[in-house]
Coordinates of C-alpha atoms in Angstrom, one line a residue:
M26 CA 76.0 -12.3 49.4
V27 CA 72.7 -10.3 48.4
R28 CA 70.7 -9.7 51.6
P29 CA 67.3 -9.7 50.8
L30 CA 66.0 -8.7 54.8
L31 CA 66.4 -4.9 53.9
R32 CA 65.4 -2.5 51.0
A33 CA 66.8 -2.1 48.4
A34 CA 68.8 0.6 47.3
P35 CA 68.6 2.6 44.0
A36 CA 71.3 1.8 41.4
A37 CA 74.0 4.5 40.3
L38 CA 74.4 5.1 36.8
A39 CA 77.0 8.1 38.5
L40 CA 78.6 8.5 41.4
L41 CA 77.6 11.6 42.4
A42 CA 74.9 12.8 40.1
A43 CA 71.6 14.8 40.8
A44 CA 68.6 12.8 41.6
C45 CA 66.9 14.6 39.1
A46 CA 69.4 13.6 36.0
T47 CA 69.5 9.9 37.1
P48 CA 67.2 7.5 35.1
A49 CA 64.6 5.3 37.0
L50 CA 66.2 1.7 36.9
K51 CA 64.3 -1.4 38.4
P52 CA 65.8 -1.5 42.0
E53 CA 68.9 -4.1 42.2
P54 CA 68.7 -6.1 45.8
P55 CA 71.7 -4.7 47.8
V56 CA 75.0 -6.7 48.3
F57 CA 76.7 -7.5 51.3
F58 CA 79.3 -9.4 53.1
P59 CA 79.6 -11.7 55.1
P60 CA 75.9 -13.4 53.1
T61 CA 73.0 -15.0 55.1
P62 CA 72.3 -15.7 57.7
E63 CA 75.5 -13.8 59.1
L64 CA 74.9 -10.5 60.3
P65 CA 76.2 -8.1 57.5
R66 CA 79.6 -6.0 58.2
I67 CA 80.0 -4.7 54.7
Q68 CA 77.9 -3.2 52.1
Y69 CA 79.3 -3.0 48.4
L70 CA 78.2 1.1 47.5
T71 CA 79.1 1.3 43.8
S72 CA 81.8 1.8 41.4
F73 CA 83.4 3.6 39.2
R74 CA 86.2 4.0 36.5
G75 CA 86.3 7.5 34.3
L76 CA 85.1 11.3 33.9
K77 CA 81.4 10.3 33.0
D78 CA 81.1 8.8 36.8
I79 CA 81.6 11.9 38.9
E80 CA 81.8 15.2 36.2
E81 CA 78.9 16.5 35.1
Q82 CA 78.2 18.5 31.9
S83 CA 75.8 20.8 31.4
S84 CA 73.1 20.0 28.6
F85 CA 74.6 23.8 27.1
D86 CA 78.2 23.1 27.6
R87 CA 77.6 19.9 25.2
F88 CA 76.2 22.5 23.1
V89 CA 79.2 24.6 22.9
V90 CA 81.8 22.3 23.1
G91 CA 80.5 19.0 22.4
E92 CA 80.4 16.0 24.2
K93 CA 83.5 15.3 26.4
A94 CA 85.7 12.3 25.6
D95 CA 85.3 9.7 28.6
L96 CA 89.0 9.4 31.0
R97 CA 89.0 5.9 32.3
L98 CA 91.4 4.3 34.3
D99 CA 93.3 2.1 32.7
K100 CA 95.3 0.1 35.3
P101 CA 94.8 1.1 39.0
Y102 CA 96.6 0.2 41.8
G103 CA 97.4 2.5 44.9
I104 CA 94.8 5.1 45.7
G105 CA 94.3 7.6 48.7
I106 CA 91.6 9.8 50.0
H107 CA 92.4 13.4 51.2
D108 CA 90.1 16.7 51.5
G109 CA 87.3 15.6 49.2
K110 CA 89.9 14.0 46.6
I111 CA 90.1 10.6 45.5
Y112 CA 93.8 10.5 44.6
V113 CA 94.6 7.0 42.3
C114 CA 97.7 5.9 40.8
D115 CA 97.2 4.6 36.8
T116 CA 100.0 2.8 36.1
N117 CA 100.0 3.1 32.6
A118 CA 99.5 6.6 33.1
T119 CA 99.4 9.2 36.1
V120 CA 97.9 9.8 39.3
V121 CA 94.7 10.8 38.4
V122 CA 92.3 12.9 40.9
L123 CA 88.7 12.3 41.8
D124 CA 87.2 15.4 43.5
L125 CA 84.0 14.2 44.8
Q126 CA 82.8 18.1 46.4
G127 CA 83.5 19.5 42.5
R128 CA 83.0 16.7 41.1
S129 CA 85.8 16.8 38.2
Y130 CA 88.0 13.9 37.2
S131 CA 91.9 15.3 36.2
A132 CA 95.2 14.2 36.1
L133 CA 97.6 15.5 38.9
K134 CA 98.5 19.0 37.7
G135 CA 102.2 18.8 39.5
A136 CA 103.1 15.6 37.8
V137 CA 105.0 17.2 34.5
G138 CA 108.0 18.5 33.8
P139 CA 110.7 17.3 37.3
G140 CA 107.4 15.8 39.0
K141 CA 106.6 13.1 35.5
L142 CA 105.4 9.5 36.6
L143 CA 106.6 7.1 34.7
Q144 CA 104.9 4.0 36.6
P145 CA 103.5 5.3 39.6
V146 CA 102.5 2.0 41.5
N147 CA 101.5 3.5 44.9
I148 CA 100.5 6.7 47.1
S149 CA 100.5 7.6 50.7
I150 CA 99.1 11.1 51.9
E151 CA 99.8 12.8 55.6
P152 CA 97.2 14.8 57.4
D153 CA 99.1 18.4 56.1
G154 CA 97.9 17.0 51.9
T155 CA 101.5 16.4 51.6
K156 CA 101.7 13.3 49.0
Y157 CA 104.5 10.5 48.6
V158 CA 104.2 8.6 45.0
A159 CA 106.2 5.3 44.6
D160 CA 107.6 4.8 41.3
P161 CA 109.6 1.8 40.1
A162 CA 110.0 2.7 36.5
R163 CA 111.5 6.2 37.6
G164 CA 113.1 4.6 40.5
Q165 CA 112.1 7.1 43.3
V166 CA 109.7 8.4 45.7
V167 CA 108.0 11.3 43.8
V168 CA 107.0 14.1 46.5
F169 CA 103.8 16.6 46.0
G170 CA 102.5 19.3 48.1
R171 CA 98.6 20.0 49.2
D172 CA 97.9 22.0 46.5
D173 CA 99.4 19.2 44.3
Q174 CA 102.8 20.4 42.7
Y175 CA 106.0 18.7 42.8
L176 CA 107.9 19.6 45.6
K177 CA 111.1 17.0 45.7
A178 CA 111.8 13.2 45.4
Y179 CA 113.8 10.7 47.1
G180 CA 116.4 8.2 46.0
A181 CA 118.6 8.1 43.3
P182 CA 117.3 5.9 40.1
G183 CA 119.5 2.5 39.3
D184 CA 119.7 1.0 42.5
W185 CA 116.9 0.0 44.0
R186 CA 113.1 -0.2 43.2
P187 CA 110.4 1.7 45.5
V188 CA 107.0 0.3 45.2
D189 CA 105.3 1.9 48.2
A190 CA 106.5 4.6 50.5
V191 CA 104.6 5.8 53.9
P192 CA 105.7 8.5 56.1
F193 CA 105.4 8.0 59.7
E194 CA 106.3 11.1 62.0
D195 CA 109.8 12.4 60.6
R196 CA 110.7 9.7 58.7
L197 CA 109.6 7.9 55.2
Y198 CA 109.8 4.2 54.5
V199 CA 110.2 2.5 51.2
A200 CA 109.1 -1.0 50.0
D201 CA 112.2 -1.5 47.6
P202 CA 111.6 -5.7 46.4
S203 CA 115.0 -5.5 44.0
N204 CA 116.9 -5.7 47.5
G205 CA 114.4 -7.5 49.8
L206 CA 114.2 -4.6 52.5
V207 CA 112.8 -1.5 53.5
K208 CA 114.2 1.7 53.3
V209 CA 113.9 4.7 56.1
F210 CA 114.8 8.1 55.0
D211 CA 115.2 11.0 57.0
K212 CA 111.9 13.5 55.3
G213 CA 113.8 16.3 56.0
T214 CA 117.5 15.3 54.3
G215 CA 116.8 12.6 52.2
D216 CA 119.0 10.3 53.7
V217 CA 118.9 6.6 54.1
L218 CA 119.0 6.6 58.5
K219 CA 118.7 2.2 58.0
T220 CA 117.0 -0.3 56.4
I221 CA 114.3 -2.9 57.7
G222 CA 114.0 -6.9 57.0
D223 CA 117.6 -7.4 55.8
R224 CA 118.8 -8.7 59.6
G225 CA 118.0 -11.6 62.0
E226 CA 117.3 -15.0 61.7
P227 CA 116.0 -16.3 57.6
S228 CA 112.1 -16.4 59.5
E229 CA 112.4 -12.6 60.4
R230 CA 113.7 -11.3 57.1
L231 CA 112.2 -9.8 53.9
Q232 CA 112.3 -11.5 50.6
L233 CA 109.7 -9.4 48.4
P234 CA 108.0 -6.6 50.2
T235 CA 105.4 -4.8 48.0
N236 CA 103.1 -2.6 50.0
L237 CA 103.6 -1.0 53.7
A238 CA 101.1 0.5 56.3
F239 CA 101.3 1.5 60.0
D240 CA 98.7 0.9 62.6
Q241 CA 97.4 3.3 65.3
E242 CA 100.2 2.6 68.0
G243 CA 102.9 2.7 65.2
Y244 CA 103.6 -0.7 64.5
L245 CA 104.4 -1.2 60.6
Y246 CA 103.1 -3.8 58.6
V247 CA 104.6 -5.2 55.2
T248 CA 103.2 -7.3 52.3
D249 CA 105.8 -9.9 51.4
A250 CA 105.0 -11.6 48.2
G251 CA 108.0 -14.0 48.5
R252 CA 106.7 -15.2 51.8
F253 CA 103.2 -14.9 51.0
Q254 CA 102.5 -13.6 54.5
V255 CA 102.1 -10.2 56.0
V256 CA 105.4 -9.6 58.3
K257 CA 104.9 -6.9 61.1
F258 CA 107.7 -4.8 62.8
D259 CA 107.9 -2.2 65.2
R260 CA 108.8 1.7 64.0
D261 CA 112.8 0.8 64.9
G262 CA 112.7 -2.2 62.3
H263 CA 112.3 -5.2 64.9
F264 CA 110.7 -8.0 64.0
R265 CA 107.4 -8.9 66.1
S266 CA 105.2 -11.4 64.3
A267 CA 103.9 -13.0 60.8
I268 CA 100.4 -13.0 59.8
G269 CA 99.3 -15.9 57.2
R270 CA 100.9 -18.4 55.1
P271 CA 101.1 -19.5 51.4
G272 CA 97.6 -22.0 50.8
D273 CA 94.0 -21.3 49.5
N274 CA 92.4 -21.8 52.9
L275 CA 90.9 -19.3 55.3
G276 CA 93.5 -17.2 56.5
H277 CA 96.0 -17.8 53.7
F278 CA 97.7 -16.1 50.5
G279 CA 98.0 -16.7 47.1
R280 CA 99.1 -13.1 46.3
P281 CA 98.8 -10.7 48.8
K282 CA 98.9 -7.4 48.3
G283 CA 97.5 -4.0 49.1
L284 CA 97.0 -3.6 52.8
A285 CA 95.1 -1.4 55.8
L286 CA 94.2 -0.5 59.3
D287 CA 91.5 1.0 60.8
R288 CA 91.3 2.7 63.8
E289 CA 90.7 -0.4 65.8
G290 CA 93.5 -2.0 64.7
H291 CA 91.8 -4.8 61.8
L292 CA 93.8 -5.4 58.9
F293 CA 92.8 -5.4 55.7
V294 CA 94.8 -7.5 53.0
V295 CA 94.1 -7.6 49.4
D296 CA 94.5 -11.2 47.8
A297 CA 95.1 -11.1 43.7
S298 CA 94.3 -14.9 43.2
F299 CA 91.6 -15.1 45.4
N300 CA 90.0 -11.9 44.3
N301 CA 89.2 -11.0 47.6
V302 CA 90.4 -8.9 50.8
Q303 CA 90.5 -10.6 54.0
V304 CA 90.3 -8.8 57.3
F305 CA 92.2 -10.3 60.5
S306 CA 92.1 -8.9 64.2
K307 CA 94.5 -7.2 66.2
D308 CA 96.9 -10.3 66.7
G309 CA 96.5 -11.4 63.1
R310 CA 93.8 -14.1 63.2
L311 CA 91.2 -14.3 60.0
L312 CA 87.7 -12.3 61.4
L313 CA 86.6 -12.3 57.7
F314 CA 86.2 -11.5 54.1
F315 CA 84.8 -10.1 51.4
G316 CA 84.8 -10.3 47.3
E317 CA 85.3 -12.9 45.0
G318 CA 86.0 -13.0 41.6
G319 CA 84.2 -11.4 38.3
E320 CA 83.2 -8.1 37.2
E321 CA 79.4 -7.8 38.9
R322 CA 78.8 -5.6 42.2
G323 CA 80.9 -6.5 44.8
Q324 CA 83.4 -8.8 42.7
F325 CA 86.7 -7.9 41.9
L326 CA 89.4 -8.7 39.0
L327 CA 93.0 -8.5 40.2
P328 CA 92.5 -6.4 43.1
A329 CA 95.6 -4.5 44.0
K330 CA 94.9 -1.9 46.8
V331 CA 92.7 -1.4 49.6
A332 CA 92.2 1.9 51.9
V333 CA 90.2 2.8 54.8
D334 CA 88.3 6.5 55.2
Y335 CA 86.3 7.9 57.6
D336 CA 86.0 11.3 56.3
N337 CA 84.1 11.0 53.5
M338 CA 81.5 8.9 54.2
R339 CA 78.7 12.0 53.4
Y340 CA 79.1 11.6 49.4
F341 CA 77.7 7.8 49.6
E342 CA 74.9 7.9 52.0
K343 CA 72.8 7.6 49.2
Y344 CA 73.9 4.6 48.4
V345 CA 74.1 2.9 52.0
E346 CA 71.1 0.6 53.2
P347 CA 68.4 2.5 55.7
E348 CA 69.0 -0.1 58.2
F349 CA 72.8 -0.1 57.8
Q350 CA 74.7 2.1 60.3
I351 CA 78.4 2.8 58.3
Q352 CA 81.4 3.1 60.4
Y353 CA 83.9 4.1 57.8
L354 CA 84.1 3.3 53.8
L355 CA 86.9 1.1 52.3
F356 CA 88.3 1.4 48.4
V357 CA 89.0 -1.5 46.7
T358 CA 90.8 -1.1 43.4
S359 CA 90.9 -4.1 40.7
Q360 CA 93.4 -3.6 37.9
F361 CA 90.9 -5.3 35.1
G362 CA 87.5 -5.0 35.1
E363 CA 84.2 -2.4 34.4
R364 CA 84.7 -1.7 38.3
P365 CA 88.3 -0.9 38.8
V366 CA 87.3 1.1 42.2
S367 CA 85.0 -0.2 44.3
V368 CA 83.4 1.7 46.7
L369 CA 82.2 -0.1 49.8
A370 CA 81.1 0.5 53.7
Y371 CA 82.4 -0.7 56.8
G372 CA 79.4 -1.3 59.7
Q373 CA 76.7 -3.0 61.0
E374 CA 72.4 -3.8 61.1
R375 CA 70.6 -0.8 63.3
G376 CA 69.3 -3.2 66.1
K377 CA 71.4 -6.0 66.0
P378 CA 73.4 -7.9 68.5
Y379 CA 77.1 -8.4 66.8
P380 CA 79.6 -10.4 68.6
T381 CA 83.0 -9.6 69.5
D382 CA 85.7 -10.2 68.0
E383 CA 86.6 -13.3 69.9
E384 CA 83.3 -14.7 69.2
L385 CA 84.2 -14.3 65.4
L386 CA 87.4 -16.1 65.9
E387 CA 85.4 -18.6 67.6
R388 CA 83.5 -19.1 64.7
V389 CA 86.3 -18.8 61.7
E390 CA 87.5 -21.7 63.7
E391 CA 84.9 -23.7 63.6
R392 CA 84.7 -23.2 59.7
R393 CA 88.5 -23.9 59.1
R394 CA 88.0 -27.2 61.3
T395 CA 84.7 -28.3 59.0
E396 CA 86.4 -27.8 55.7
Q397 CA 89.7 -29.6 57.1
E398 CA 87.6 -32.2 57.6
K399 CA 85.7 -32.2 54.3
Q400 CA 89.2 -32.4 52.7
Q401 CA 90.2 -35.8 54.8
K402 CA 87.4 -37.5 54.0
P403 CA 88.0 -39.7 50.8

């Protein structure tokens, strides 16, 4: 996973610490996926878990008020990015806000009183800054405004278990594994308009939906932990296809969790069993994967969610190899270990001819056939 071809980047002690305050360390070789001899697609950049990774404290401030306690993420799951801030659902606490520009770390200020969270699992953020937090312990989807203050809540506690909520146009789609379906709310009135995944042929129904995402064309993708698949519906709930199947081979799932899509329709799916993220083409075929179990750079421990971000690359440019041109950022949460939030970059090496998705698919199929042949040999 280490590509020695490119010049090594300095190791990061703090996410955004000033260069003059960073002690000189021996450079570490960059970590890329896929490994050589393949061309790199993804570079691991850095990771963080608490206040001391992002918030600077002056020597005068330390003298006056003392050293700040190192507030740390405990067991993160969902993650969202908006307006230079990273929102992380700490399932044992609250939603934590990491302000990249202000270099601060704090709890979501509206999550008190009527906005108090019990077990925030997933968060989705609209372009206007409205935030939807799925809280299965509270039994509601809790909504916060652009200023992070409480607005309202969807659903009645007791008859369901919301674990993810994603807005699309004038509707809110909520995964409910306790009833094996996705509930669709009117965002304005809060009324339930319909359900998805509980009708049709058995092969078209959901069993244990846990995570949701929409692509640029308005198709809904649902991680189903009971089917070990990602199920694709149109926005009205008509079944379109299923991606993956149970197993430990390429393109299979052991414990599929969070998912996200880029602007080209590439589907990223976290698998907690394999400690990696698999990347699929628009038609649901595996292109590549990245990550493995462990606590080293580029490794994950029980990963939960992946998020795609195009707007905050400037904050992480100093970690990028000079010859690697990034297209967007990837954030991956791990529920255990010292790297609860890993930051990676998706892109390509400058001046190199990259294969098309179709050519990548041919290579994956060839690798799959090779692996099957190995397993069949006595």
